[in-house]
């Protein structure tokens, strides 16, 4: 009888307790979002984000510039982000630039996290919005992978100690499920590239800029170079994804490569010099777009 009464009381009180718990969870979530929004409103966050845009733009301009040198028959070489960072480290004032790059990467990581959590562009909580915000989070992780070599160059750690994509792919392919994982990774990268094309065509493109600071001519200019830049970067991402899938199919980790490998493959195609020049110019345009973002960017408050 005692047990029966206890169970009955528990059953009666359970809905109230469940509602109380849900109310507490909702309150904690609101408080957490408020803390994040207050942090995002701090001037230091805005400046870090601007610096992240500037660093990102500078690296893409360097990547595109070196590729154009190759297209014109010069002595340049193809590089990805890591290669660009290595080239900067070899310069006389490389250490100072690497410090700036490291801080800028931290800003980019922070901005990716804020976009994923705060949803300043109102992507929403539907399936598309969730995947888009997860993409922002993945972007933060990719910038995080660039932080490691930046610090290693600053600390003068030998470059050979930095594990590359080929070594990682080779490790994955040693497992039974490795080809499937690598193929999925390639599909994701290719999908990101396609998403770049779609984003370039969207009406809301460029909405992260302060419109009141721009004249109509400036707004049109930045919109055009931004669309061109995103399209070129999308093409490179699609090519990288295809290379990863091909590596999985052939069990050849050497086929896995970054922007530098994609540009090299592009140059080897018919009319490769022309295609390489167009894509390289597009990557430089994306870099300019990012630099302008450093000047006119603002965090939209939700």
Short mmCIF file of C-alpha atoms in Angstrom, two decimals:
data_model
loop_
_atom_site.label_atom_id
_atom_site.label_comp_id
_atom_site.label_asym_id
_atom_site.label_seq_id
_atom_site.Cartn_x
_atom_site.Cartn_y
_atom_site.Cartn_z
CA UNK A 1 0.00 0.00 0.00
CA UNK A 2 2.81 2.37 0.86
CA UNK A 3 4.51 1.59 -2.43
CA UNK A 4 1.24 2.12 -4.29
CA UNK A 5 0.69 5.53 -2.67
CA UNK A 6 4.29 6.54 -3.44
CA UNK A 7 3.93 5.52 -7.08
CA UNK A 8 0.63 7.39 -7.33
CA UNK A 9 2.17 10.56 -5.91
CA UNK A 10 5.10 10.22 -8.27
CA UNK A 11 2.77 9.79 -11.24
CA UNK A 12 0.76 12.86 -10.25
CA UNK A 13 3.85 15.02 -9.65
CA UNK A 14 5.73 13.80 -12.72
CA UNK A 15 4.09 16.17 -15.25
CA UNK A 16 4.74 19.15 -12.98
CA UNK A 17 8.34 18.15 -12.51
CA UNK A 18 8.74 17.61 -16.24
CA UNK A 19 7.32 21.07 -16.95
CA UNK A 20 9.61 22.56 -14.31
CA UNK A 21 12.61 20.87 -15.89
CA UNK A 22 11.61 22.05 -19.36
CA UNK A 23 11.16 25.57 -17.99
CA UNK A 24 14.59 25.42 -16.36
CA UNK A 25 16.19 24.16 -19.57
CA UNK A 26 14.50 26.93 -21.56
CA UNK A 27 15.70 29.52 -19.05
CA UNK A 28 19.27 28.22 -19.20
CA UNK A 29 19.17 28.20 -23.01
CA UNK A 30 17.97 31.81 -23.10
CA UNK A 31 20.63 32.85 -20.63
CA UNK A 32 23.28 31.06 -22.70
CA UNK A 33 22.14 32.78 -25.91
CA UNK A 34 22.16 36.13 -24.12
CA UNK A 35 25.73 35.56 -22.94
CA UNK A 36 26.81 34.66 -26.48
CA UNK A 37 25.08 37.74 -27.92
CA UNK A 38 26.70 39.98 -25.34
CA UNK A 39 30.08 38.47 -26.19
CA UNK A 40 29.45 39.01 -29.90
CA UNK A 41 28.64 42.66 -29.23
CA UNK A 42 32.06 43.28 -27.74
CA UNK A 43 34.22 45.50 -29.99
CA UNK A 44 37.13 43.07 -29.70
CA UNK A 45 35.03 40.35 -31.35
CA UNK A 46 34.24 42.63 -34.27
CA UNK A 47 37.88 43.58 -34.73
CA UNK A 48 39.02 39.96 -34.52
CA UNK A 49 36.46 39.03 -37.16
CA UNK A 50 37.58 41.87 -39.42
CA UNK A 51 41.17 40.76 -39.05
CA UNK A 52 40.10 37.22 -39.90
CA UNK A 53 38.53 38.46 -43.14
CA UNK A 54 41.71 40.40 -43.94
CA UNK A 55 44.01 37.40 -43.33
CA UNK A 56 41.73 35.11 -45.31
CA UNK A 57 41.73 37.59 -48.19
CA UNK A 58 45.49 38.07 -48.11
CA UNK A 59 46.12 34.32 -48.29
CA UNK A 60 43.78 33.89 -51.26
CA UNK A 61 45.37 36.82 -53.08
CA UNK A 62 48.77 35.23 -52.58
CA UNK A 63 47.51 31.83 -53.77
CA UNK A 64 45.93 33.38 -56.87
CA UNK A 65 48.92 35.61 -57.61
CA UNK A 66 51.37 32.70 -57.55
CA UNK A 67 49.03 30.69 -59.79
CA UNK A 68 48.82 33.55 -62.29
CA UNK A 69 52.61 33.67 -62.37
CA UNK A 70 52.59 30.01 -63.41
CA UNK A 71 49.89 30.65 -66.01
CA UNK A 72 52.01 33.44 -67.52
CA UNK A 73 55.04 31.18 -67.70
CA UNK A 74 56.79 32.65 -64.69
CA UNK A 75 58.70 30.92 -61.93
CA UNK A 76 55.81 30.82 -59.51
CA UNK A 77 54.43 27.70 -57.93
CA UNK A 78 51.05 26.40 -56.87
CA UNK A 79 50.32 26.64 -53.15
CA UNK A 80 47.40 26.05 -50.83
CA UNK A 81 46.81 27.86 -47.55
CA UNK A 82 49.60 25.95 -45.82
CA UNK A 83 51.95 26.67 -48.70
CA UNK A 84 51.05 30.36 -48.55
CA UNK A 85 51.78 30.40 -44.83
CA UNK A 86 55.11 28.65 -45.49
CA UNK A 87 55.98 31.25 -48.14
CA UNK A 88 55.20 34.04 -45.70
CA UNK A 89 57.31 32.39 -43.00
CA UNK A 90 60.32 32.50 -45.33
CA UNK A 91 60.10 36.29 -45.72
CA UNK A 92 62.31 38.67 -43.66
CA UNK A 93 59.37 39.89 -41.56
CA UNK A 94 57.66 36.52 -41.67
CA UNK A 95 57.35 36.05 -37.91
CA UNK A 96 55.45 39.31 -37.49
CA UNK A 97 53.13 38.40 -40.34
CA UNK A 98 52.60 34.93 -38.88
CA UNK A 99 51.52 36.47 -35.58
CA UNK A 100 48.97 38.61 -37.44
CA UNK A 101 47.80 35.55 -39.38
CA UNK A 102 47.41 33.54 -36.16
CA UNK A 103 45.27 36.26 -34.57
CA UNK A 104 43.23 36.57 -37.76
CA UNK A 105 42.62 32.82 -37.88
CA UNK A 106 41.39 32.97 -34.29
CA UNK A 107 38.99 35.69 -35.41
CA UNK A 108 37.74 33.52 -38.29
CA UNK A 109 37.26 30.58 -35.93
CA UNK A 110 35.30 32.79 -33.55
CA UNK A 111 33.11 34.20 -36.33
CA UNK A 112 32.30 30.72 -37.61
CA UNK A 113 31.20 29.66 -34.14
CA UNK A 114 29.07 32.78 -33.73
CA UNK A 115 27.38 32.20 -37.09
CA UNK A 116 26.63 28.62 -36.08
CA UNK A 117 25.23 29.55 -32.66
CA UNK A 118 23.67 32.99 -33.13
CA UNK A 119 22.43 32.57 -36.72
CA UNK A 120 22.94 36.27 -37.61
CA UNK A 121 21.86 35.65 -41.22
CA UNK A 122 18.61 33.96 -40.15
CA UNK A 123 19.36 30.61 -41.76
CA UNK A 124 16.73 29.09 -39.51
CA UNK A 125 16.36 25.76 -37.74
CA UNK A 126 15.00 23.74 -40.65
CA UNK A 127 17.11 21.07 -42.33
CA UNK A 128 18.76 23.49 -44.76
CA UNK A 129 19.47 26.02 -42.03
CA UNK A 130 20.96 23.40 -39.73
CA UNK A 131 23.28 22.12 -42.47
CA UNK A 132 24.31 25.67 -43.34
CA UNK A 133 25.13 26.45 -39.72
CA UNK A 134 27.02 23.17 -39.42
CA UNK A 135 28.98 24.36 -42.46
CA UNK A 136 29.93 27.49 -40.55
CA UNK A 137 31.13 25.29 -37.72
CA UNK A 138 33.12 23.14 -40.16
CA UNK A 139 34.67 26.34 -41.51
CA UNK A 140 35.86 27.15 -38.00
CA UNK A 141 37.45 23.72 -37.75
CA UNK A 142 39.23 24.21 -41.09
CA UNK A 143 40.69 27.50 -39.87
CA UNK A 144 41.73 25.71 -36.71
CA UNK A 145 43.76 23.26 -38.78
CA UNK A 146 45.69 26.23 -40.21
CA UNK A 147 46.48 27.51 -36.73
CA UNK A 148 48.70 24.51 -36.01
CA UNK A 149 51.16 25.00 -38.90
CA UNK A 150 51.18 28.74 -38.23
CA UNK A 151 52.30 28.18 -34.66
CA UNK A 152 54.74 25.52 -35.80
CA UNK A 153 56.41 27.93 -38.19
CA UNK A 154 56.50 30.52 -35.44
CA UNK A 155 58.13 28.02 -33.08
CA UNK A 156 60.45 26.86 -35.89
CA UNK A 157 59.17 23.30 -35.77
CA UNK A 158 60.42 21.37 -38.85
CA UNK A 159 57.89 21.35 -41.65
CA UNK A 160 58.25 17.57 -42.01
CA UNK A 161 56.62 17.18 -38.59
CA UNK A 162 53.36 18.60 -39.95
CA UNK A 163 51.12 15.73 -41.03
CA UNK A 164 49.75 16.37 -44.52
CA UNK A 165 46.55 15.33 -46.22
CA UNK A 166 48.28 12.47 -48.01
CA UNK A 167 49.43 10.89 -44.75
CA UNK A 168 45.95 11.28 -43.28
CA UNK A 169 44.36 9.75 -46.37
CA UNK A 170 46.85 6.88 -46.34
CA UNK A 171 45.96 6.14 -42.72
CA UNK A 172 42.25 6.13 -43.52
CA UNK A 173 42.72 3.80 -46.51
CA UNK A 174 44.42 1.18 -44.33
CA UNK A 175 41.07 0.43 -42.68
CA UNK A 176 38.28 -1.66 -44.18
CA UNK A 177 35.85 1.27 -44.19
CA UNK A 178 38.50 3.78 -45.29
CA UNK A 179 37.46 4.06 -48.98
CA UNK A 180 33.86 4.75 -47.96
CA UNK A 181 34.89 7.43 -45.47
CA UNK A 182 37.22 9.06 -47.98
CA UNK A 183 34.51 8.96 -50.67
CA UNK A 184 32.04 10.61 -48.31
CA UNK A 185 34.62 13.27 -47.49
CA UNK A 186 35.07 13.94 -51.20
CA UNK A 187 31.32 14.22 -51.69
CA UNK A 188 31.09 16.70 -48.83
CA UNK A 189 33.89 18.84 -50.27
CA UNK A 190 32.29 18.77 -53.73
CA UNK A 191 28.92 19.68 -52.18
CA UNK A 192 30.56 22.64 -50.45
CA UNK A 193 31.88 23.74 -53.83
CA UNK A 194 28.43 23.52 -55.37
CA UNK A 195 27.06 25.48 -52.42
CA UNK A 196 29.58 28.22 -53.22
CA UNK A 197 28.02 28.56 -56.69
CA UNK A 198 24.52 28.68 -55.24
CA UNK A 199 25.53 31.27 -52.65
CA UNK A 200 27.09 33.43 -55.38
CA UNK A 201 23.74 33.55 -57.18
CA UNK A 202 21.58 34.31 -54.15
CA UNK A 203 19.92 37.69 -53.77
CA UNK A 204 21.14 38.05 -50.18
CA UNK A 205 24.75 37.81 -51.33
CA UNK A 206 26.90 40.43 -49.62
CA UNK A 207 24.44 41.14 -46.82
CA UNK A 208 27.22 41.07 -44.24
CA UNK A 209 28.38 44.49 -45.42
CA UNK A 210 27.21 47.82 -44.04
CA UNK A 211 25.07 49.12 -46.90
CA UNK A 212 24.99 52.65 -45.49
CA UNK A 213 28.77 52.87 -45.89
CA UNK A 214 28.65 51.98 -49.58
CA UNK A 215 27.71 53.96 -52.66
CA UNK A 216 25.71 52.19 -55.36
CA UNK A 217 28.87 51.85 -57.46
CA UNK A 218 30.83 50.37 -54.57
CA UNK A 219 28.03 47.96 -53.76
CA UNK A 220 27.81 46.80 -57.38
CA UNK A 221 31.61 46.39 -57.57
CA UNK A 222 31.89 44.33 -54.42
CA UNK A 223 28.92 42.21 -55.43
CA UNK A 224 30.44 41.39 -58.83
CA UNK A 225 33.92 40.50 -57.58
CA UNK A 226 32.39 38.54 -54.70
CA UNK A 227 30.25 36.45 -57.01
CA UNK A 228 33.22 35.82 -59.31
CA UNK A 229 35.40 34.89 -56.34
CA UNK A 230 32.88 32.50 -54.82
CA UNK A 231 32.31 30.84 -58.19
CA UNK A 232 36.06 30.31 -58.68
CA UNK A 233 36.49 28.95 -55.17
CA UNK A 234 33.49 26.68 -55.72
CA UNK A 235 35.09 25.28 -58.87
CA UNK A 236 38.29 24.52 -56.95
CA UNK A 237 36.36 22.82 -54.14
CA UNK A 238 34.45 20.64 -56.60
CA UNK A 239 37.73 19.62 -58.21
CA UNK A 240 39.28 18.81 -54.83
CA UNK A 241 36.24 16.69 -53.96
CA UNK A 242 36.56 14.75 -57.23
CA UNK A 243 40.26 14.15 -56.53
CA UNK A 244 39.44 12.78 -53.08
CA UNK A 245 36.77 10.46 -54.49
CA UNK A 246 39.21 9.27 -57.18
CA UNK A 247 41.83 8.58 -54.51
CA UNK A 248 39.31 6.47 -52.60
CA UNK A 249 38.36 4.51 -55.71
CA UNK A 250 41.99 3.82 -56.70
CA UNK A 251 43.39 3.42 -53.17
CA UNK A 252 45.95 6.08 -54.06
CA UNK A 253 46.35 8.65 -51.24
CA UNK A 254 48.74 10.70 -53.39
CA UNK A 255 45.72 11.83 -55.40
CA UNK A 256 44.36 13.60 -52.34
CA UNK A 257 45.42 17.20 -52.55
CA UNK A 258 44.40 20.75 -51.74
CA UNK A 259 44.07 23.92 -53.78
CA UNK A 260 47.59 23.52 -55.15
CA UNK A 261 46.86 20.06 -56.54
CA UNK A 262 43.57 21.22 -58.03
CA UNK A 263 45.29 24.14 -59.79
CA UNK A 264 48.03 21.84 -61.09
CA UNK A 265 45.48 19.42 -62.52
CA UNK A 266 43.61 22.31 -64.08
CA UNK A 267 46.78 23.56 -65.77
CA UNK A 268 47.32 20.12 -67.35
CA UNK A 269 43.97 20.16 -69.14
CA UNK A 270 43.33 21.39 -72.71
CA UNK A 271 43.36 25.18 -72.64
CA UNK A 272 44.66 24.74 -69.11
CA UNK A 273 46.56 28.03 -69.15
CA UNK A 274 43.38 29.98 -69.92
CA UNK A 275 41.34 28.08 -67.34
CA UNK A 276 44.08 28.48 -64.76
CA UNK A 277 44.23 32.22 -65.38
CA UNK A 278 40.46 32.57 -64.95
CA UNK A 279 40.37 30.53 -61.73
CA UNK A 280 43.46 32.28 -60.34
CA UNK A 281 41.90 35.67 -61.06
CA UNK A 282 38.73 34.45 -59.35
CA UNK A 283 40.66 33.39 -56.25
CA UNK A 284 42.31 36.81 -56.13
CA UNK A 285 38.85 38.39 -56.49
CA UNK A 286 37.68 36.35 -53.53
CA UNK A 287 40.69 37.67 -51.63
CA UNK A 288 39.81 41.25 -52.50
CA UNK A 289 36.22 40.57 -51.49
CA UNK A 290 37.42 39.34 -48.11
CA UNK A 291 39.67 42.38 -47.66
CA UNK A 292 36.73 44.66 -48.37
CA UNK A 293 34.82 42.59 -45.85
CA UNK A 294 37.42 43.56 -43.28
CA UNK A 295 36.60 47.22 -43.97
CA UNK A 296 32.82 47.07 -44.27
CA UNK A 297 31.86 43.96 -42.34
CA UNK A 298 29.56 44.12 -39.33
CA UNK A 299 28.07 41.49 -37.04
CA UNK A 300 24.31 41.54 -37.36
CA UNK A 301 22.65 41.41 -33.97
CA UNK A 302 19.84 38.89 -33.53
#
